């Protein structure tokens, strides 16, 4: 049976397996157990998994900074695509954003992920050619012991 529920850290092994085996999903230090746990605690009610019985077949991470929402790692197992599961995950996330007053949401998509871009645009998401994404890594402060 297919059902959707909130993501929990108990899902971690299956999530890493899903994301590692999904094209156009880039894993980083942000996906370590400690960082995913912190993300879920900071953004309650916004990340979901979809299951076929006990098997995770899709997932999405949702977060926000109090102003704008962000969606990460939307993925559906290849064997289960085109059944509405990606949309179902997205809907759960967007409904929670609406409930907590987040009025716009962003997603980063690899520029060469044409299929992903097609999906988002078909669902009403629009590109922002007037904007460019810039990033900077934050180094941890070094503790000096005396
Ligand atoms: C993108 C992805 C999550 C879609 O999941 P899915 O379960 O197959 O999507 P759904 O079945 O819910 O499709 C919902 C709608 O989008 C359309 N759609 C799905 N994939 C599409 C694609 N590649 N191009 C255009 N439309 C697409 C469906 O036809 C459907 O349209 P409808 O509402 O008019 O019926 C899945 O293809 C995936 O995991 N891709 C790889 C990872 C990825 O690129 N994720 C996005 C990262 S930015």
PDB file of C-alpha atoms and ligand atoms in Angstrom:
ATOM      1  CA  UNK A   1       0.000   0.000   0.000  1.00  0.00           C
ATOM      2  CA  UNK A   2       1.211   3.499  -0.873  1.00  0.00           C
ATOM      3  CA  UNK A   3       1.188   6.159   1.823  1.00  0.00           C
ATOM      4  CA  UNK A   4       2.862   9.451   2.691  1.00  0.00           C
ATOM      5  CA  UNK A   5       4.129  10.422   6.104  1.00  0.00           C
ATOM      6  CA  UNK A   6       6.511  12.848   7.740  1.00  0.00           C
ATOM      7  CA  UNK A   7      10.178  12.021   7.398  1.00  0.00           C
ATOM      8  CA  UNK A   8      12.080  10.871  10.476  1.00  0.00           C
ATOM      9  CA  UNK A   9      15.704  10.025  11.167  1.00  0.00           C
ATOM     10  CA  UNK A  10      14.803   6.333  11.196  1.00  0.00           C
ATOM     11  CA  UNK A  11      14.385   6.753   7.429  1.00  0.00           C
ATOM     12  CA  UNK A  12      17.998   7.832   6.992  1.00  0.00           C
ATOM     13  CA  UNK A  13      19.488   4.629   5.469  1.00  0.00           C
ATOM     14  CA  UNK A  14      16.709   4.341   2.888  1.00  0.00           C
ATOM     15  CA  UNK A  15      16.861   8.072   2.113  1.00  0.00           C
ATOM     16  CA  UNK A  16      20.574   7.989   1.389  1.00  0.00           C
ATOM     17  CA  UNK A  17      20.012   4.941  -0.772  1.00  0.00           C
ATOM     18  CA  UNK A  18      17.213   6.692  -2.710  1.00  0.00           C
ATOM     19  CA  UNK A  19      19.077   9.973  -3.160  1.00  0.00           C
ATOM     20  CA  UNK A  20      22.369   8.285  -4.085  1.00  0.00           C
ATOM     21  CA  UNK A  21      20.596   6.338  -6.802  1.00  0.00           C
ATOM     22  CA  UNK A  22      18.658   9.309  -8.216  1.00  0.00           C
ATOM     23  CA  UNK A  23      20.086  11.351 -11.049  1.00  0.00           C
ATOM     24  CA  UNK A  24      20.492  15.081 -10.484  1.00  0.00           C
ATOM     25  CA  UNK A  25      20.448  14.841  -6.698  1.00  0.00           C
ATOM     26  CA  UNK A  26      23.723  16.097  -5.273  1.00  0.00           C
ATOM     27  CA  UNK A  27      24.624  14.896  -1.790  1.00  0.00           C
ATOM     28  CA  UNK A  28      26.867  16.927   0.478  1.00  0.00           C
ATOM     29  CA  UNK A  29      27.880  17.372   4.106  1.00  0.00           C
ATOM     30  CA  UNK A  30      24.412  18.887   4.601  1.00  0.00           C
ATOM     31  CA  UNK A  31      23.084  15.325   4.229  1.00  0.00           C
ATOM     32  CA  UNK A  32      25.132  13.808   7.047  1.00  0.00           C
ATOM     33  CA  UNK A  33      23.002  12.263   9.829  1.00  0.00           C
ATOM     34  CA  UNK A  34      23.743  15.093  12.262  1.00  0.00           C
ATOM     35  CA  UNK A  35      22.928  17.790   9.728  1.00  0.00           C
ATOM     36  CA  UNK A  36      19.767  16.133   8.425  1.00  0.00           C
ATOM     37  CA  UNK A  37      18.600  15.671  12.012  1.00  0.00           C
ATOM     38  CA  UNK A  38      19.201  19.375  12.696  1.00  0.00           C
ATOM     39  CA  UNK A  39      17.366  20.320   9.483  1.00  0.00           C
ATOM     40  CA  UNK A  40      14.313  18.230  10.376  1.00  0.00           C
ATOM     41  CA  UNK A  41      14.201  19.681  13.896  1.00  0.00           C
ATOM     42  CA  UNK A  42      14.488  23.225  12.593  1.00  0.00           C
ATOM     43  CA  UNK A  43      11.789  22.690   9.949  1.00  0.00           C
ATOM     44  CA  UNK A  44       9.116  20.491  11.519  1.00  0.00           C
ATOM     45  CA  UNK A  45       6.253  19.221   9.352  1.00  0.00           C
ATOM     46  CA  UNK A  46       7.885  20.039   6.014  1.00  0.00           C
ATOM     47  CA  UNK A  47       9.758  16.905   4.928  1.00  0.00           C
ATOM     48  CA  UNK A  48       7.961  13.800   3.723  1.00  0.00           C
ATOM     49  CA  UNK A  49       8.505  10.285   2.492  1.00  0.00           C
ATOM     50  CA  UNK A  50       6.227   8.211   0.312  1.00  0.00           C
ATOM     51  CA  UNK A  51       6.256   4.477   0.901  1.00  0.00           C
ATOM     52  CA  UNK A  52       5.185   1.299  -0.830  1.00  0.00           C
ATOM     53  CA  UNK A  53       4.510  -0.701   2.344  1.00  0.00           C
ATOM     54  CA  UNK A  54       7.809  -0.219   4.229  1.00  0.00           C
ATOM     55  CA  UNK A  55       9.915   0.747   1.222  1.00  0.00           C
ATOM     56  CA  UNK A  56      10.648   4.445   0.706  1.00  0.00           C
ATOM     57  CA  UNK A  57       9.958   5.213  -2.962  1.00  0.00           C
ATOM     58  CA  UNK A  58      10.158   8.990  -2.815  1.00  0.00           C
ATOM     59  CA  UNK A  59      11.082  11.870  -0.563  1.00  0.00           C
ATOM     60  CA  UNK A  60      11.271  15.628  -0.272  1.00  0.00           C
ATOM     61  CA  UNK A  61      12.943  18.039   2.144  1.00  0.00           C
ATOM     62  CA  UNK A  62      11.224  21.325   2.924  1.00  0.00           C
ATOM     63  CA  UNK A  63      12.644  24.172   4.934  1.00  0.00           C
ATOM     64  CA  UNK A  64      12.299  27.931   5.371  1.00  0.00           C
ATOM     65  CA  UNK A  65      14.049  30.915   6.866  1.00  0.00           C
ATOM     66  CA  UNK A  66      10.869  32.560   8.148  1.00  0.00           C
ATOM     67  CA  UNK A  67      10.481  34.460   4.894  1.00  0.00           C
ATOM     68  CA  UNK A  68      10.902  32.097   1.927  1.00  0.00           C
ATOM     69  CA  UNK A  69      10.545  28.377   1.597  1.00  0.00           C
ATOM     70  CA  UNK A  70      13.093  26.028   0.063  1.00  0.00           C
ATOM     71  CA  UNK A  71      12.646  22.552  -1.323  1.00  0.00           C
ATOM     72  CA  UNK A  72      15.490  20.083  -1.639  1.00  0.00           C
ATOM     73  CA  UNK A  73      16.053  16.542  -2.889  1.00  0.00           C
ATOM     74  CA  UNK A  74      12.635  15.832  -4.378  1.00  0.00           C
ATOM     75  CA  UNK A  75      13.137  12.324  -5.722  1.00  0.00           C
ATOM     76  CA  UNK A  76      10.967   9.418  -6.777  1.00  0.00           C
ATOM     77  CA  UNK A  77      12.362   5.944  -7.413  1.00  0.00           C
ATOM     78  CA  UNK A  78      12.509   5.387 -11.194  1.00  0.00           C
ATOM     79  CA  UNK A  79      10.232   2.360 -11.045  1.00  0.00           C
ATOM     80  CA  UNK A  80       7.471   4.446  -9.467  1.00  0.00           C
ATOM     81  CA  UNK A  81       7.575   7.611 -11.569  1.00  0.00           C
ATOM     82  CA  UNK A  82       4.649   9.178 -13.434  1.00  0.00           C
ATOM     83  CA  UNK A  83       2.126   8.007 -10.879  1.00  0.00           C
ATOM     84  CA  UNK A  84       1.655  11.387  -9.203  1.00  0.00           C
ATOM     85  CA  UNK A  85       3.967  10.605  -6.271  1.00  0.00           C
ATOM     86  CA  UNK A  86       6.353  13.514  -6.886  1.00  0.00           C
ATOM     87  CA  UNK A  87       3.394  15.865  -7.049  1.00  0.00           C
ATOM     88  CA  UNK A  88       1.886  14.315  -3.916  1.00  0.00           C
ATOM     89  CA  UNK A  89       5.098  14.956  -1.952  1.00  0.00           C
ATOM     90  CA  UNK A  90       5.247  18.502  -3.244  1.00  0.00           C
ATOM     91  CA  UNK A  91       1.615  19.171  -2.336  1.00  0.00           C
ATOM     92  CA  UNK A  92       2.207  18.097   1.269  1.00  0.00           C
ATOM     93  CA  UNK A  93       5.126  20.471   1.509  1.00  0.00           C
ATOM     94  CA  UNK A  94       3.322  23.412  -0.118  1.00  0.00           C
ATOM     95  CA  UNK A  95       0.273  22.971   2.101  1.00  0.00           C
ATOM     96  CA  UNK A  96       2.449  23.243   5.184  1.00  0.00           C
ATOM     97  CA  UNK A  97       4.157  26.342   3.798  1.00  0.00           C
ATOM     98  CA  UNK A  98       0.731  27.913   3.250  1.00  0.00           C
ATOM     99  CA  UNK A  99      -0.351  27.041   6.803  1.00  0.00           C
ATOM    100  CA  UNK A 100       2.673  28.760   8.328  1.00  0.00           C
ATOM    101  CA  UNK A 101       2.436  31.854   6.123  1.00  0.00           C
ATOM    102  CA  UNK A 102       5.314  31.265   3.703  1.00  0.00           C
ATOM    103  CA  UNK A 103       4.172  32.852   0.462  1.00  0.00           C
ATOM    104  CA  UNK A 104       6.968  31.954  -1.942  1.00  0.00           C
ATOM    105  CA  UNK A 105       9.262  28.989  -2.251  1.00  0.00           C
ATOM    106  CA  UNK A 106      12.541  28.473  -4.113  1.00  0.00           C
ATOM    107  CA  UNK A 107      14.217  25.422  -5.575  1.00  0.00           C
ATOM    108  CA  UNK A 108      17.724  24.986  -6.924  1.00  0.00           C
ATOM    109  CA  UNK A 109      17.873  22.887 -10.071  1.00  0.00           C
ATOM    110  CA  UNK A 110      21.047  21.891 -11.911  1.00  0.00           C
ATOM    111  CA  UNK A 111      21.065  23.903 -15.136  1.00  0.00           C
ATOM    112  CA  UNK A 112      21.482  20.731 -17.220  1.00  0.00           C
ATOM    113  CA  UNK A 113      18.609  18.896 -15.479  1.00  0.00           C
ATOM    114  CA  UNK A 114      16.180  19.528 -18.310  1.00  0.00           C
ATOM    115  CA  UNK A 115      13.763  16.852 -17.173  1.00  0.00           C
ATOM    116  CA  UNK A 116      13.673  18.361 -13.653  1.00  0.00           C
ATOM    117  CA  UNK A 117      13.199  21.848 -15.108  1.00  0.00           C
ATOM    118  CA  UNK A 118      10.357  20.560 -17.277  1.00  0.00           C
ATOM    119  CA  UNK A 119       8.713  19.038 -14.223  1.00  0.00           C
ATOM    120  CA  UNK A 120       8.913  22.242 -12.159  1.00  0.00           C
ATOM    121  CA  UNK A 121       7.757  24.484 -14.976  1.00  0.00           C
ATOM    122  CA  UNK A 122       4.856  22.210 -15.808  1.00  0.00           C
ATOM    123  CA  UNK A 123       3.826  22.568 -12.174  1.00  0.00           C
ATOM    124  CA  UNK A 124       3.851  26.371 -12.409  1.00  0.00           C
ATOM    125  CA  UNK A 125       7.317  27.175 -11.084  1.00  0.00           C
ATOM    126  CA  UNK A 126       9.133  29.912 -12.971  1.00  0.00           C
ATOM    127  CA  UNK A 127      12.788  30.585 -13.641  1.00  0.00           C
ATOM    128  CA  UNK A 128      14.409  33.821 -12.444  1.00  0.00           C
ATOM    129  CA  UNK A 129      16.803  34.873 -15.212  1.00  0.00           C
ATOM    130  CA  UNK A 130      17.291  38.230 -13.452  1.00  0.00           C
ATOM    131  CA  UNK A 131      18.910  36.436 -10.489  1.00  0.00           C
ATOM    132  CA  UNK A 132      22.204  34.577 -10.131  1.00  0.00           C
ATOM    133  CA  UNK A 133      22.924  32.245  -7.253  1.00  0.00           C
ATOM    134  CA  UNK A 134      26.154  32.917  -5.349  1.00  0.00           C
ATOM    135  CA  UNK A 135      27.400  30.721  -2.522  1.00  0.00           C
ATOM    136  CA  UNK A 136      30.159  30.792   0.067  1.00  0.00           C
ATOM    137  CA  UNK A 137      31.340  28.030   2.350  1.00  0.00           C
ATOM    138  CA  UNK A 138      31.359  28.838   6.051  1.00  0.00           C
ATOM    139  CA  UNK A 139      34.430  27.632   7.878  1.00  0.00           C
ATOM    140  CA  UNK A 140      34.042  26.464  11.442  1.00  0.00           C
ATOM    141  CA  UNK A 141      35.695  28.683  14.053  1.00  0.00           C
ATOM    142  CA  UNK A 142      38.962  27.196  15.274  1.00  0.00           C
ATOM    143  CA  UNK A 143      39.051  26.692  19.029  1.00  0.00           C
ATOM    144  CA  UNK A 144      42.358  27.808  20.508  1.00  0.00           C
ATOM    145  CA  UNK A 145      43.123  26.037  23.772  1.00  0.00           C
ATOM    146  CA  UNK A 146      45.486  27.773  26.192  1.00  0.00           C
TER     147      UNK A 146
HETATM  148  C1  LIG B   1      11.017  15.021 -10.916  1.00  0.00           C
HETATM  149  C2  LIG B   1      10.419  13.780 -10.231  1.00  0.00           C
HETATM  150  C3  LIG B   1      10.495  13.943  -8.725  1.00  0.00           C
HETATM  151  C4  LIG B   1       8.954  13.641 -10.672  1.00  0.00           C
HETATM  152  O1  LIG B   1       8.371  12.592  -9.932  1.00  0.00           O
HETATM  153  P1  LIG B   1       7.100  11.794 -10.490  1.00  0.00           P
HETATM  154  O2  LIG B   1       6.525  11.026  -9.366  1.00  0.00           O
HETATM  155  O3  LIG B   1       7.487  11.014 -11.696  1.00  0.00           O
HETATM  156  O4  LIG B   1       6.160  12.984 -10.941  1.00  0.00           O
HETATM  157  P2  LIG B   1       4.564  12.959 -10.959  1.00  0.00           P
HETATM  158  O5  LIG B   1       4.100  11.613 -11.448  1.00  0.00           O
HETATM  159  O6  LIG B   1       4.030  13.412  -9.662  1.00  0.00           O
HETATM  160  O7  LIG B   1       4.275  14.034 -12.071  1.00  0.00           O
HETATM  161  C5  LIG B   1       3.493  15.151 -11.798  1.00  0.00           C
HETATM  162  C6  LIG B   1       3.278  15.893 -13.091  1.00  0.00           C
HETATM  163  O8  LIG B   1       4.539  16.277 -13.640  1.00  0.00           O
HETATM  164  C7  LIG B   1       4.710  15.700 -14.934  1.00  0.00           C
HETATM  165  N1  LIG B   1       6.090  15.273 -15.040  1.00  0.00           N
HETATM  166  C8  LIG B   1       6.742  14.361 -14.305  1.00  0.00           C
HETATM  167  N2  LIG B   1       8.020  14.255 -14.708  1.00  0.00           N
HETATM  168  C9  LIG B   1       8.146  15.149 -15.717  1.00  0.00           C
HETATM  169  C10 LIG B   1       9.217  15.518 -16.552  1.00  0.00           C
HETATM  170  N3  LIG B   1      10.416  14.957 -16.440  1.00  0.00           N
HETATM  171  N4  LIG B   1       9.007  16.464 -17.501  1.00  0.00           N
HETATM  172  C11 LIG B   1       7.807  17.054 -17.638  1.00  0.00           C
HETATM  173  N5  LIG B   1       6.729  16.739 -16.868  1.00  0.00           N
HETATM  174  C12 LIG B   1       6.925  15.802 -15.930  1.00  0.00           C
HETATM  175  C13 LIG B   1       3.752  14.537 -14.990  1.00  0.00           C
HETATM  176  O9  LIG B   1       3.361  14.272 -16.308  1.00  0.00           O
HETATM  177  C14 LIG B   1       2.607  15.052 -14.162  1.00  0.00           C
HETATM  178  O10 LIG B   1       1.826  15.939 -14.940  1.00  0.00           O
HETATM  179  P3  LIG B   1       0.249  16.107 -14.702  1.00  0.00           P
HETATM  180  O11 LIG B   1       0.095  16.724 -13.320  1.00  0.00           O
HETATM  181  O12 LIG B   1      -0.175  17.003 -15.783  1.00  0.00           O
HETATM  182  O13 LIG B   1      -0.330  14.733 -14.769  1.00  0.00           O
HETATM  183  C15 LIG B   1      11.176  12.493 -10.670  1.00  0.00           C
HETATM  184  O14 LIG B   1      11.193  12.428 -12.081  1.00  0.00           O
HETATM  185  C16 LIG B   1      12.592  12.424 -10.174  1.00  0.00           C
HETATM  186  O15 LIG B   1      12.846  11.896  -9.081  1.00  0.00           O
HETATM  187  N6  LIG B   1      13.536  12.929 -10.974  1.00  0.00           N
HETATM  188  C17 LIG B   1      14.962  12.866 -10.641  1.00  0.00           C
HETATM  189  C18 LIG B   1      15.322  13.802  -9.533  1.00  0.00           C
HETATM  190  C19 LIG B   1      15.041  15.228  -9.874  1.00  0.00           C
HETATM  191  O16 LIG B   1      15.386  15.708 -10.954  1.00  0.00           O
HETATM  192  N7  LIG B   1      14.402  15.884  -8.911  1.00  0.00           N
HETATM  193  C20 LIG B   1      14.179  17.283  -9.024  1.00  0.00           C
HETATM  194  C21 LIG B   1      15.398  17.896  -8.465  1.00  0.00           C
HETATM  195  S1  LIG B   1      15.436  19.557  -8.722  1.00  0.00           S
END
